[in-house]
């Protein structure tokens, strides 16, 4: 959590005065040092993970010959398996009395160890197990990391803090595919080289976390009397606003086609050569990087739920463009810009909105509840979309997803949580 010890007075102060001083210190700092340190960890880690993500669809579908249904299964595991352990990670961090850093570090370490295992896996089952283990690591680290960001920020600048973190995270996502592209062009055994370099970079991310992210019991709030139990975390859904946030995030996740499918659709529409495929995520990452901080600040000012829903509107427009007969040279740029704008308006903004209804002692567990519903929904979407693509073709599958997204977005407008609209 943000610490201002260098400005602290040696004279004793009351607990109330100390609390006021701490809040004032946080307000003076636009972004807490903890947020910047976690952003650096995410930047390095995302270089590693996005190197793999950028080449994985092509490696599985073209290199190993998986069908869209088989790829949909693996993609669902990759994006949704973490839902099974997010509550565990959140609970361990809260239950440990502020051990958010160490639970997050365990998650980063597990994911790093999975990278070299991809070198020896050649069939669906072992690849699925490796991806499941990798996503277990992600599930363990995500809620504690976001809890640290939330606890290090004030309600007034929480959207900006998440925006800064996501921008740094996305800088890594921007560099990862570029590094993968350069490795594929420069080496003979390109995929093996990508997986090896990815492992080395992931280890560096773990070291940055251990050395530069503050740790200790002072990171936990814990002063509001809430006991960090799983029952208490799930019980937070009795609050109307948090329950509505969780339900809407789940429903919208059911209609959110995974990134890999979006890139495969673009490749098929435009006939993108295989050697250029790894560059497609760069468009999404660039838009995310440019828009994360401005949209985070906008969410703090005009309302987080409005920005969150506007992001899904951008995604709906991207689906519509992919369904049209337009094949202009601007199509990939527009679609990827809308895709990145969707993430900039939703990823950190959702966590900032959900933080308002969660006490500090349950911050990690409470955010994990929302993340779990969304991750499970996206897992289901990958399976359904892959099945629909196999049975009826890519256009019919995307049309179904677009229709579902429109219905879910209208529902989310109607039941919007009032507490998430403004701070």
Short mmCIF file of C-alpha atoms in Angstrom, two decimals:
data_model
loop_
_atom_site.label_atom_id
_atom_site.label_comp_id
_atom_site.label_asym_id
_atom_site.label_seq_id
_atom_site.Cartn_x
_atom_site.Cartn_y
_atom_site.Cartn_z
CA UNK A 1 0.00 0.00 0.00
CA UNK A 2 1.10 3.58 -0.50
CA UNK A 3 3.43 4.67 2.31
CA UNK A 4 4.42 8.26 3.13
CA UNK A 5 6.84 7.53 5.97
CA UNK A 6 9.37 10.08 4.80
CA UNK A 7 6.90 12.88 5.55
CA UNK A 8 5.59 11.46 8.80
CA UNK A 9 5.90 13.44 11.99
CA UNK A 10 7.73 11.96 14.97
CA UNK A 11 5.09 13.30 17.33
CA UNK A 12 2.36 10.86 18.34
CA UNK A 13 -1.00 11.36 16.67
CA UNK A 14 -4.44 9.88 17.20
CA UNK A 15 -5.74 7.03 15.08
CA UNK A 16 -8.27 9.37 13.47
CA UNK A 17 -5.59 11.94 12.69
CA UNK A 18 -3.34 9.27 11.22
CA UNK A 19 -6.17 8.07 8.98
CA UNK A 20 -6.81 11.61 7.73
CA UNK A 21 -3.09 12.10 7.10
CA UNK A 22 -2.84 8.85 5.16
CA UNK A 23 -5.80 9.76 2.93
CA UNK A 24 -4.37 13.23 2.32
CA UNK A 25 -1.03 11.70 1.39
CA UNK A 26 -2.66 9.37 -1.10
CA UNK A 27 -4.60 12.23 -2.67
CA UNK A 28 -1.41 14.24 -3.18
CA UNK A 29 0.07 11.37 -5.14
CA UNK A 30 -1.59 10.94 -8.52
CA UNK A 31 -0.60 7.27 -8.65
CA UNK A 32 0.74 5.31 -5.68
CA UNK A 33 4.21 3.70 -5.92
CA UNK A 34 2.63 0.28 -5.38
CA UNK A 35 0.56 0.75 -8.54
CA UNK A 36 3.66 1.65 -10.55
CA UNK A 37 5.60 -1.33 -9.19
CA UNK A 38 2.75 -3.71 -10.00
CA UNK A 39 2.50 -2.11 -13.42
CA UNK A 40 6.16 -2.92 -14.04
CA UNK A 41 5.57 -6.55 -12.99
CA UNK A 42 2.58 -6.81 -15.31
CA UNK A 43 4.50 -5.19 -18.17
CA UNK A 44 7.31 -7.75 -18.00
CA UNK A 45 4.93 -10.67 -17.43
CA UNK A 46 2.71 -9.65 -20.32
CA UNK A 47 5.68 -9.60 -22.69
CA UNK A 48 6.11 -13.27 -21.78
CA UNK A 49 2.46 -14.33 -21.88
CA UNK A 50 1.56 -12.41 -25.04
CA UNK A 51 4.49 -13.92 -26.89
CA UNK A 52 2.77 -17.26 -26.40
CA UNK A 53 -0.75 -15.95 -26.93
CA UNK A 54 0.24 -14.34 -30.23
CA UNK A 55 1.48 -17.57 -31.80
CA UNK A 56 -0.71 -20.10 -29.98
CA UNK A 57 -3.78 -19.96 -32.31
CA UNK A 58 -1.64 -20.49 -35.41
CA UNK A 59 0.52 -23.11 -33.69
CA UNK A 60 -2.51 -25.15 -32.64
CA UNK A 61 -4.69 -24.77 -35.74
CA UNK A 62 -2.01 -24.76 -38.45
CA UNK A 63 0.93 -26.45 -36.80
CA UNK A 64 -0.89 -29.20 -34.88
CA UNK A 65 -4.00 -29.33 -37.09
CA UNK A 66 -6.66 -28.78 -34.41
CA UNK A 67 -10.24 -28.13 -35.54
CA UNK A 68 -12.03 -24.91 -34.51
CA UNK A 69 -13.89 -26.98 -31.89
CA UNK A 70 -10.64 -28.35 -30.47
CA UNK A 71 -9.12 -24.89 -30.47
CA UNK A 72 -12.26 -23.52 -28.82
CA UNK A 73 -11.83 -26.07 -26.02
CA UNK A 74 -8.22 -25.13 -25.44
CA UNK A 75 -8.95 -21.41 -25.74
CA UNK A 76 -11.74 -21.80 -23.22
CA UNK A 77 -9.33 -23.52 -20.84
CA UNK A 78 -6.74 -20.80 -21.42
CA UNK A 79 -9.15 -17.96 -20.72
CA UNK A 80 -11.60 -19.54 -18.28
CA UNK A 81 -9.81 -22.13 -16.17
CA UNK A 82 -8.47 -19.42 -13.89
CA UNK A 83 -12.04 -18.88 -12.71
CA UNK A 84 -11.80 -22.09 -10.69
CA UNK A 85 -9.00 -20.72 -8.50
CA UNK A 86 -9.62 -16.95 -8.40
CA UNK A 87 -11.72 -17.26 -5.27
CA UNK A 88 -9.00 -19.39 -3.71
CA UNK A 89 -6.34 -16.80 -4.52
CA UNK A 90 -8.48 -13.97 -3.21
CA UNK A 91 -9.31 -15.87 -0.04
CA UNK A 92 -5.68 -16.83 0.66
CA UNK A 93 -4.57 -13.21 0.27
CA UNK A 94 -7.26 -11.85 2.61
CA UNK A 95 -7.04 -14.72 5.08
CA UNK A 96 -3.30 -14.29 5.36
CA UNK A 97 -3.67 -10.84 6.85
CA UNK A 98 -2.36 -8.89 3.90
CA UNK A 99 -0.25 -11.45 2.05
CA UNK A 100 -1.47 -10.20 -1.31
CA UNK A 101 2.06 -9.90 -2.68
CA UNK A 102 3.07 -13.45 -1.86
CA UNK A 103 -0.09 -15.08 -3.18
CA UNK A 104 0.32 -13.06 -6.38
CA UNK A 105 3.97 -14.13 -6.54
CA UNK A 106 2.97 -17.79 -6.30
CA UNK A 107 0.64 -17.30 -9.25
CA UNK A 108 3.30 -15.58 -11.34
CA UNK A 109 5.76 -18.36 -10.54
CA UNK A 110 3.39 -21.16 -11.60
CA UNK A 111 2.70 -19.46 -14.92
CA UNK A 112 6.42 -18.98 -15.55
CA UNK A 113 7.16 -22.68 -15.01
CA UNK A 114 4.52 -23.67 -17.59
CA UNK A 115 6.23 -21.91 -20.50
CA UNK A 116 9.05 -24.43 -21.16
CA UNK A 117 6.60 -27.34 -20.89
CA UNK A 118 5.02 -26.22 -24.17
CA UNK A 119 8.25 -27.30 -25.85
CA UNK A 120 7.46 -30.98 -25.29
CA UNK A 121 3.66 -31.02 -25.62
CA UNK A 122 2.37 -32.04 -29.06
CA UNK A 123 -1.18 -33.32 -28.50
CA UNK A 124 -4.44 -31.93 -27.17
CA UNK A 125 -4.37 -33.50 -23.69
CA UNK A 126 -0.91 -32.39 -22.48
CA UNK A 127 -1.31 -28.95 -24.02
CA UNK A 128 -4.65 -28.61 -22.26
CA UNK A 129 -3.09 -29.58 -18.92
CA UNK A 130 -0.25 -27.10 -19.35
CA UNK A 131 -2.63 -24.29 -20.26
CA UNK A 132 -4.81 -25.20 -17.28
CA UNK A 133 -1.79 -24.94 -14.97
CA UNK A 134 -0.77 -21.62 -16.53
CA UNK A 135 -4.25 -20.21 -16.00
CA UNK A 136 -4.23 -21.54 -12.43
CA UNK A 137 -1.30 -19.23 -11.84
CA UNK A 138 -3.18 -16.34 -13.41
CA UNK A 139 -6.22 -17.10 -11.28
CA UNK A 140 -4.17 -17.05 -8.10
CA UNK A 141 -2.51 -13.71 -8.85
CA UNK A 142 -5.22 -11.58 -10.44
CA UNK A 143 -7.46 -10.78 -7.46
CA UNK A 144 -4.59 -10.12 -4.98
CA UNK A 145 -2.89 -7.86 -7.51
CA UNK A 146 -6.08 -5.87 -8.19
CA UNK A 147 -6.75 -5.69 -4.47
CA UNK A 148 -3.32 -4.12 -3.95
CA UNK A 149 -4.09 -1.53 -6.62
CA UNK A 150 -7.49 -0.78 -5.08
CA UNK A 151 -6.12 -0.52 -1.52
CA UNK A 152 -3.30 1.76 -2.66
CA UNK A 153 -5.76 4.21 -4.28
CA UNK A 154 -8.47 6.54 -3.09
CA UNK A 155 -12.05 6.22 -4.42
CA UNK A 156 -11.59 9.51 -6.27
CA UNK A 157 -8.65 8.30 -8.39
CA UNK A 158 -9.21 4.54 -8.45
CA UNK A 159 -10.23 4.49 -12.10
CA UNK A 160 -7.07 6.37 -13.01
CA UNK A 161 -4.91 4.01 -10.92
CA UNK A 162 -6.35 0.96 -12.66
CA UNK A 163 -5.95 2.76 -15.99
CA UNK A 164 -2.25 3.40 -15.34
CA UNK A 165 -1.70 -0.21 -14.34
CA UNK A 166 -3.58 -1.53 -17.37
CA UNK A 167 -1.63 0.82 -19.64
CA UNK A 168 1.67 -0.53 -18.32
CA UNK A 169 0.31 -4.07 -18.57
CA UNK A 170 -0.69 -3.41 -22.16
CA UNK A 171 2.73 -2.03 -23.02
CA UNK A 172 3.93 -5.56 -22.35
CA UNK A 173 1.09 -6.93 -24.45
CA UNK A 174 2.24 -4.64 -27.25
CA UNK A 175 5.85 -5.78 -27.04
CA UNK A 176 5.09 -9.50 -26.66
CA UNK A 177 3.68 -10.16 -30.15
CA UNK A 178 6.42 -8.00 -31.68
CA UNK A 179 9.11 -10.06 -29.95
CA UNK A 180 7.37 -13.27 -31.06
CA UNK A 181 7.21 -11.99 -34.65
CA UNK A 182 10.91 -11.16 -34.68
CA UNK A 183 11.83 -14.55 -33.20
CA UNK A 184 9.70 -16.40 -35.78
CA UNK A 185 11.43 -14.54 -38.62
CA UNK A 186 14.93 -14.97 -37.21
CA UNK A 187 14.95 -18.64 -36.18
CA UNK A 188 14.37 -22.00 -37.80
CA UNK A 189 12.52 -23.64 -34.90
CA UNK A 190 10.47 -20.50 -34.30
CA UNK A 191 7.84 -21.84 -31.91
CA UNK A 192 10.40 -23.52 -29.64
CA UNK A 193 12.42 -20.30 -29.50
CA UNK A 194 9.32 -18.27 -28.63
CA UNK A 195 8.44 -20.59 -25.74
CA UNK A 196 12.03 -20.53 -24.41
CA UNK A 197 12.39 -16.74 -24.47
CA UNK A 198 8.91 -16.43 -22.93
CA UNK A 199 10.05 -18.50 -19.94
CA UNK A 200 13.12 -16.32 -19.36
CA UNK A 201 11.08 -13.13 -19.45
CA UNK A 202 8.47 -14.60 -17.06
CA UNK A 203 11.20 -15.35 -14.51
CA UNK A 204 12.31 -11.71 -14.73
CA UNK A 205 8.74 -10.62 -13.92
CA UNK A 206 8.73 -12.73 -10.75
CA UNK A 207 12.02 -11.16 -9.66
CA UNK A 208 10.64 -7.65 -10.17
CA UNK A 209 7.65 -8.52 -7.97
CA UNK A 210 9.81 -9.90 -5.17
CA UNK A 211 12.28 -7.01 -5.20
CA UNK A 212 10.13 -3.94 -5.84
CA UNK A 213 6.52 -4.52 -4.77
CA UNK A 214 5.97 -3.64 -1.08
CA UNK A 215 4.85 -6.52 1.12
CA UNK A 216 3.64 -7.09 4.63
CA UNK A 217 0.56 -6.91 6.77
CA UNK A 218 0.14 -3.16 6.34
CA UNK A 219 -1.19 -3.84 2.84
CA UNK A 220 -4.42 -5.21 4.18
CA UNK A 221 -7.23 -2.99 5.23
CA UNK A 222 -8.83 -5.15 7.79
CA UNK A 223 -10.04 -2.30 9.95
CA UNK A 224 -13.75 -2.58 9.19
CA UNK A 225 -14.51 -5.73 11.18
CA UNK A 226 -15.22 -8.01 8.18
CA UNK A 227 -13.84 -11.54 8.57
CA UNK A 228 -12.03 -12.84 5.46
CA UNK A 229 -13.95 -16.06 4.83
CA UNK A 230 -15.24 -17.50 1.56
CA UNK A 231 -18.79 -17.33 2.90
CA UNK A 232 -18.33 -13.65 3.71
CA UNK A 233 -16.95 -13.01 0.20
CA UNK A 234 -19.91 -14.70 -1.50
CA UNK A 235 -22.22 -12.95 0.97
CA UNK A 236 -21.12 -9.62 -0.51
CA UNK A 237 -23.45 -10.41 -3.40
CA UNK A 238 -26.36 -9.63 -1.07
CA UNK A 239 -25.48 -5.99 -1.71
CA UNK A 240 -27.60 -4.84 -4.64
CA UNK A 241 -24.97 -2.86 -6.51
CA UNK A 242 -22.21 -5.46 -6.33
CA UNK A 243 -24.69 -8.20 -7.25
CA UNK A 244 -25.80 -6.28 -10.31
CA UNK A 245 -22.20 -5.63 -11.33
CA UNK A 246 -21.39 -9.33 -11.04
CA UNK A 247 -24.51 -10.44 -12.96
CA UNK A 248 -23.98 -7.96 -15.78
CA UNK A 249 -20.27 -8.84 -16.07
CA UNK A 250 -21.23 -12.52 -16.30
CA UNK A 251 -23.89 -11.98 -18.97
CA UNK A 252 -21.70 -9.72 -21.08
CA UNK A 253 -18.86 -12.23 -20.76
CA UNK A 254 -21.10 -14.88 -22.31
CA UNK A 255 -21.16 -12.83 -25.53
CA UNK A 256 -17.49 -11.76 -25.56
CA UNK A 257 -15.65 -13.69 -28.26
CA UNK A 258 -12.06 -14.39 -27.24
CA UNK A 259 -9.21 -12.41 -28.74
CA UNK A 260 -7.82 -15.44 -30.57
CA UNK A 261 -11.06 -15.97 -32.46
CA UNK A 262 -11.20 -12.29 -33.42
CA UNK A 263 -7.70 -12.55 -34.90
CA UNK A 264 -8.52 -15.79 -36.72
CA UNK A 265 -11.64 -14.15 -38.19
CA UNK A 266 -9.59 -11.18 -39.38
CA UNK A 267 -7.00 -13.48 -40.93
CA UNK A 268 -9.67 -15.39 -42.85
CA UNK A 269 -11.47 -12.25 -43.99
CA UNK A 270 -8.30 -10.57 -45.27
CA UNK A 271 -6.11 -13.54 -46.15
CA UNK A 272 -3.34 -12.45 -43.76
CA UNK A 273 -0.21 -14.62 -44.33
CA UNK A 274 0.77 -16.86 -41.42
CA UNK A 275 4.04 -15.00 -40.84
CA UNK A 276 2.13 -11.77 -40.14
CA UNK A 277 -0.48 -13.31 -37.87
CA UNK A 278 1.49 -12.62 -34.66
CA UNK A 279 1.26 -8.87 -35.39
CA UNK A 280 -2.54 -8.70 -35.20
CA UNK A 281 -2.61 -8.42 -31.37
CA UNK A 282 -0.43 -5.32 -31.69
CA UNK A 283 -3.42 -3.31 -32.94
CA UNK A 284 -5.52 -4.25 -29.91
CA UNK A 285 -2.64 -3.61 -27.52
CA UNK A 286 -1.80 -0.22 -29.05
CA UNK A 287 -5.38 1.03 -28.72
CA UNK A 288 -5.60 -0.33 -25.17
CA UNK A 289 -2.33 1.39 -24.24
CA UNK A 290 -3.39 4.76 -25.62
CA UNK A 291 -6.90 4.72 -24.15
CA UNK A 292 -6.53 3.00 -20.76
CA UNK A 293 -5.53 6.07 -18.74
CA UNK A 294 -7.87 8.59 -20.46
CA UNK A 295 -10.86 6.26 -20.14
CA UNK A 296 -9.95 5.48 -16.52
CA UNK A 297 -9.93 9.19 -15.70
CA UNK A 298 -13.16 9.66 -17.65
CA UNK A 299 -14.76 6.87 -15.63
CA UNK A 300 -13.79 8.66 -12.40
CA UNK A 301 -15.49 11.83 -13.62
CA UNK A 302 -18.60 10.78 -15.53
CA UNK A 303 -19.36 7.34 -14.11
CA UNK A 304 -17.71 3.96 -14.34
CA UNK A 305 -20.74 2.01 -15.46
CA UNK A 306 -21.37 4.33 -18.42
CA UNK A 307 -17.79 3.88 -19.63
CA UNK A 308 -17.98 0.12 -19.04
CA UNK A 309 -21.10 -0.22 -21.21
CA UNK A 310 -19.68 2.09 -23.88
CA UNK A 311 -16.75 -0.30 -24.17
CA UNK A 312 -19.11 -3.15 -24.99
CA UNK A 313 -20.74 -0.89 -27.55
CA UNK A 314 -17.35 -0.54 -29.25
CA UNK A 315 -17.00 -4.33 -29.28
CA UNK A 316 -20.44 -4.68 -30.86
CA UNK A 317 -19.42 -2.31 -33.66
CA UNK A 318 -16.27 -4.42 -34.22
CA UNK A 319 -18.43 -7.55 -34.58
CA UNK A 320 -20.70 -5.75 -37.03
CA UNK A 321 -17.74 -4.71 -39.20
CA UNK A 322 -16.48 -8.29 -39.31
CA UNK A 323 -19.93 -9.40 -40.49
CA UNK A 324 -20.11 -6.90 -43.35
CA UNK A 325 -18.76 -7.46 -46.85
CA UNK A 326 -16.27 -4.59 -46.47
CA UNK A 327 -12.72 -5.71 -47.30
CA UNK A 328 -11.02 -2.32 -47.33
CA UNK A 329 -7.44 -1.84 -46.16
CA UNK A 330 -8.72 0.12 -43.14
CA UNK A 331 -10.81 -2.79 -41.83
CA UNK A 332 -8.16 -4.43 -39.61
CA UNK A 333 -7.10 -1.08 -38.15
CA UNK A 334 -10.66 -0.07 -37.28
CA UNK A 335 -11.58 -3.47 -35.84
CA UNK A 336 -8.43 -3.73 -33.74
CA UNK A 337 -8.80 -0.14 -32.51
CA UNK A 338 -12.37 -0.87 -31.39
CA UNK A 339 -11.20 -4.12 -29.82
CA UNK A 340 -8.51 -2.32 -27.82
CA UNK A 341 -10.95 0.43 -26.88
CA UNK A 342 -13.28 -2.23 -25.50
CA UNK A 343 -10.60 -3.48 -23.12
CA UNK A 344 -9.53 0.03 -22.11
CA UNK A 345 -13.13 0.89 -21.17
CA UNK A 346 -13.92 -2.34 -19.32
CA UNK A 347 -10.97 -4.18 -17.77
CA UNK A 348 -9.74 -1.82 -15.05
CA UNK A 349 -12.99 0.16 -14.97
CA UNK A 350 -14.93 -2.93 -13.86
CA UNK A 351 -12.53 -3.51 -10.97
CA UNK A 352 -12.71 0.16 -9.95
CA UNK A 353 -16.51 -0.01 -9.93
CA UNK A 354 -16.62 -3.28 -7.99
CA UNK A 355 -14.17 -2.00 -5.37
CA UNK A 356 -16.71 0.50 -4.06
CA UNK A 357 -18.95 -2.23 -2.65
CA UNK A 358 -16.22 -4.36 -1.03
CA UNK A 359 -14.74 -3.77 2.46
CA UNK A 360 -10.95 -3.64 2.68
CA UNK A 361 -10.63 -6.89 4.65
CA UNK A 362 -12.45 -8.71 1.82
CA UNK A 363 -11.17 -6.64 -1.10
CA UNK A 364 -9.24 -9.45 -2.79
CA UNK A 365 -12.01 -12.04 -2.25
CA UNK A 366 -14.76 -9.66 -3.32
CA UNK A 367 -13.06 -8.70 -6.57
CA UNK A 368 -12.42 -12.41 -7.18
CA UNK A 369 -16.17 -13.07 -7.01
CA UNK A 370 -16.79 -10.65 -9.88
CA UNK A 371 -13.80 -11.91 -11.85
CA UNK A 372 -14.85 -15.54 -11.38
CA UNK A 373 -18.29 -15.00 -12.91
CA UNK A 374 -16.82 -13.14 -15.87
CA UNK A 375 -14.08 -15.73 -16.45
CA UNK A 376 -16.52 -18.64 -16.33
CA UNK A 377 -18.77 -16.84 -18.81
CA UNK A 378 -15.89 -16.28 -21.24
CA UNK A 379 -14.90 -19.93 -20.88
CA UNK A 380 -18.44 -20.91 -21.89
CA UNK A 381 -18.37 -18.42 -24.77
CA UNK A 382 -15.19 -19.96 -26.19
CA UNK A 383 -16.73 -23.43 -26.13
CA UNK A 384 -20.01 -22.25 -27.66
CA UNK A 385 -18.32 -20.13 -30.31
CA UNK A 386 -15.94 -22.91 -31.31
CA UNK A 387 -18.85 -25.35 -31.56
CA UNK A 388 -20.96 -22.94 -33.60
CA UNK A 389 -18.03 -22.23 -35.94
CA UNK A 390 -17.50 -25.96 -36.51
CA UNK A 391 -21.19 -26.65 -37.15
CA UNK A 392 -22.38 -23.54 -39.02
CA UNK A 393 -19.32 -21.52 -40.02
CA UNK A 394 -17.58 -18.44 -38.69
CA UNK A 395 -20.10 -15.83 -39.88
CA UNK A 396 -23.09 -17.57 -38.30
CA UNK A 397 -21.17 -18.00 -35.04
CA UNK A 398 -20.18 -14.32 -34.95
CA UNK A 399 -23.73 -13.19 -35.81
CA UNK A 400 -25.01 -15.19 -32.84
CA UNK A 401 -22.42 -13.64 -30.55
CA UNK A 402 -23.28 -10.13 -31.76
CA UNK A 403 -26.99 -10.69 -31.14
CA UNK A 404 -26.32 -12.04 -27.66
CA UNK A 405 -24.04 -9.09 -26.85
CA UNK A 406 -26.72 -6.60 -27.91
CA UNK A 407 -29.34 -8.25 -25.69
CA UNK A 408 -26.99 -8.42 -22.70
CA UNK A 409 -25.92 -4.79 -23.16
CA UNK A 410 -29.54 -3.59 -23.17
CA UNK A 411 -30.20 -5.63 -20.02
CA UNK A 412 -27.14 -4.08 -18.35
CA UNK A 413 -28.37 -0.59 -19.18
CA UNK A 414 -31.72 -1.33 -17.55
CA UNK A 415 -30.34 -2.86 -14.33
CA UNK A 416 -27.29 -0.62 -13.97
CA UNK A 417 -25.93 -0.44 -10.40
CA UNK A 418 -26.49 3.06 -9.06
CA UNK A 419 -23.55 2.83 -6.72
CA UNK A 420 -21.14 2.28 -9.61
CA UNK A 421 -22.22 5.28 -11.63
CA UNK A 422 -20.30 7.98 -9.83
CA UNK A 423 -17.89 8.41 -6.96
#
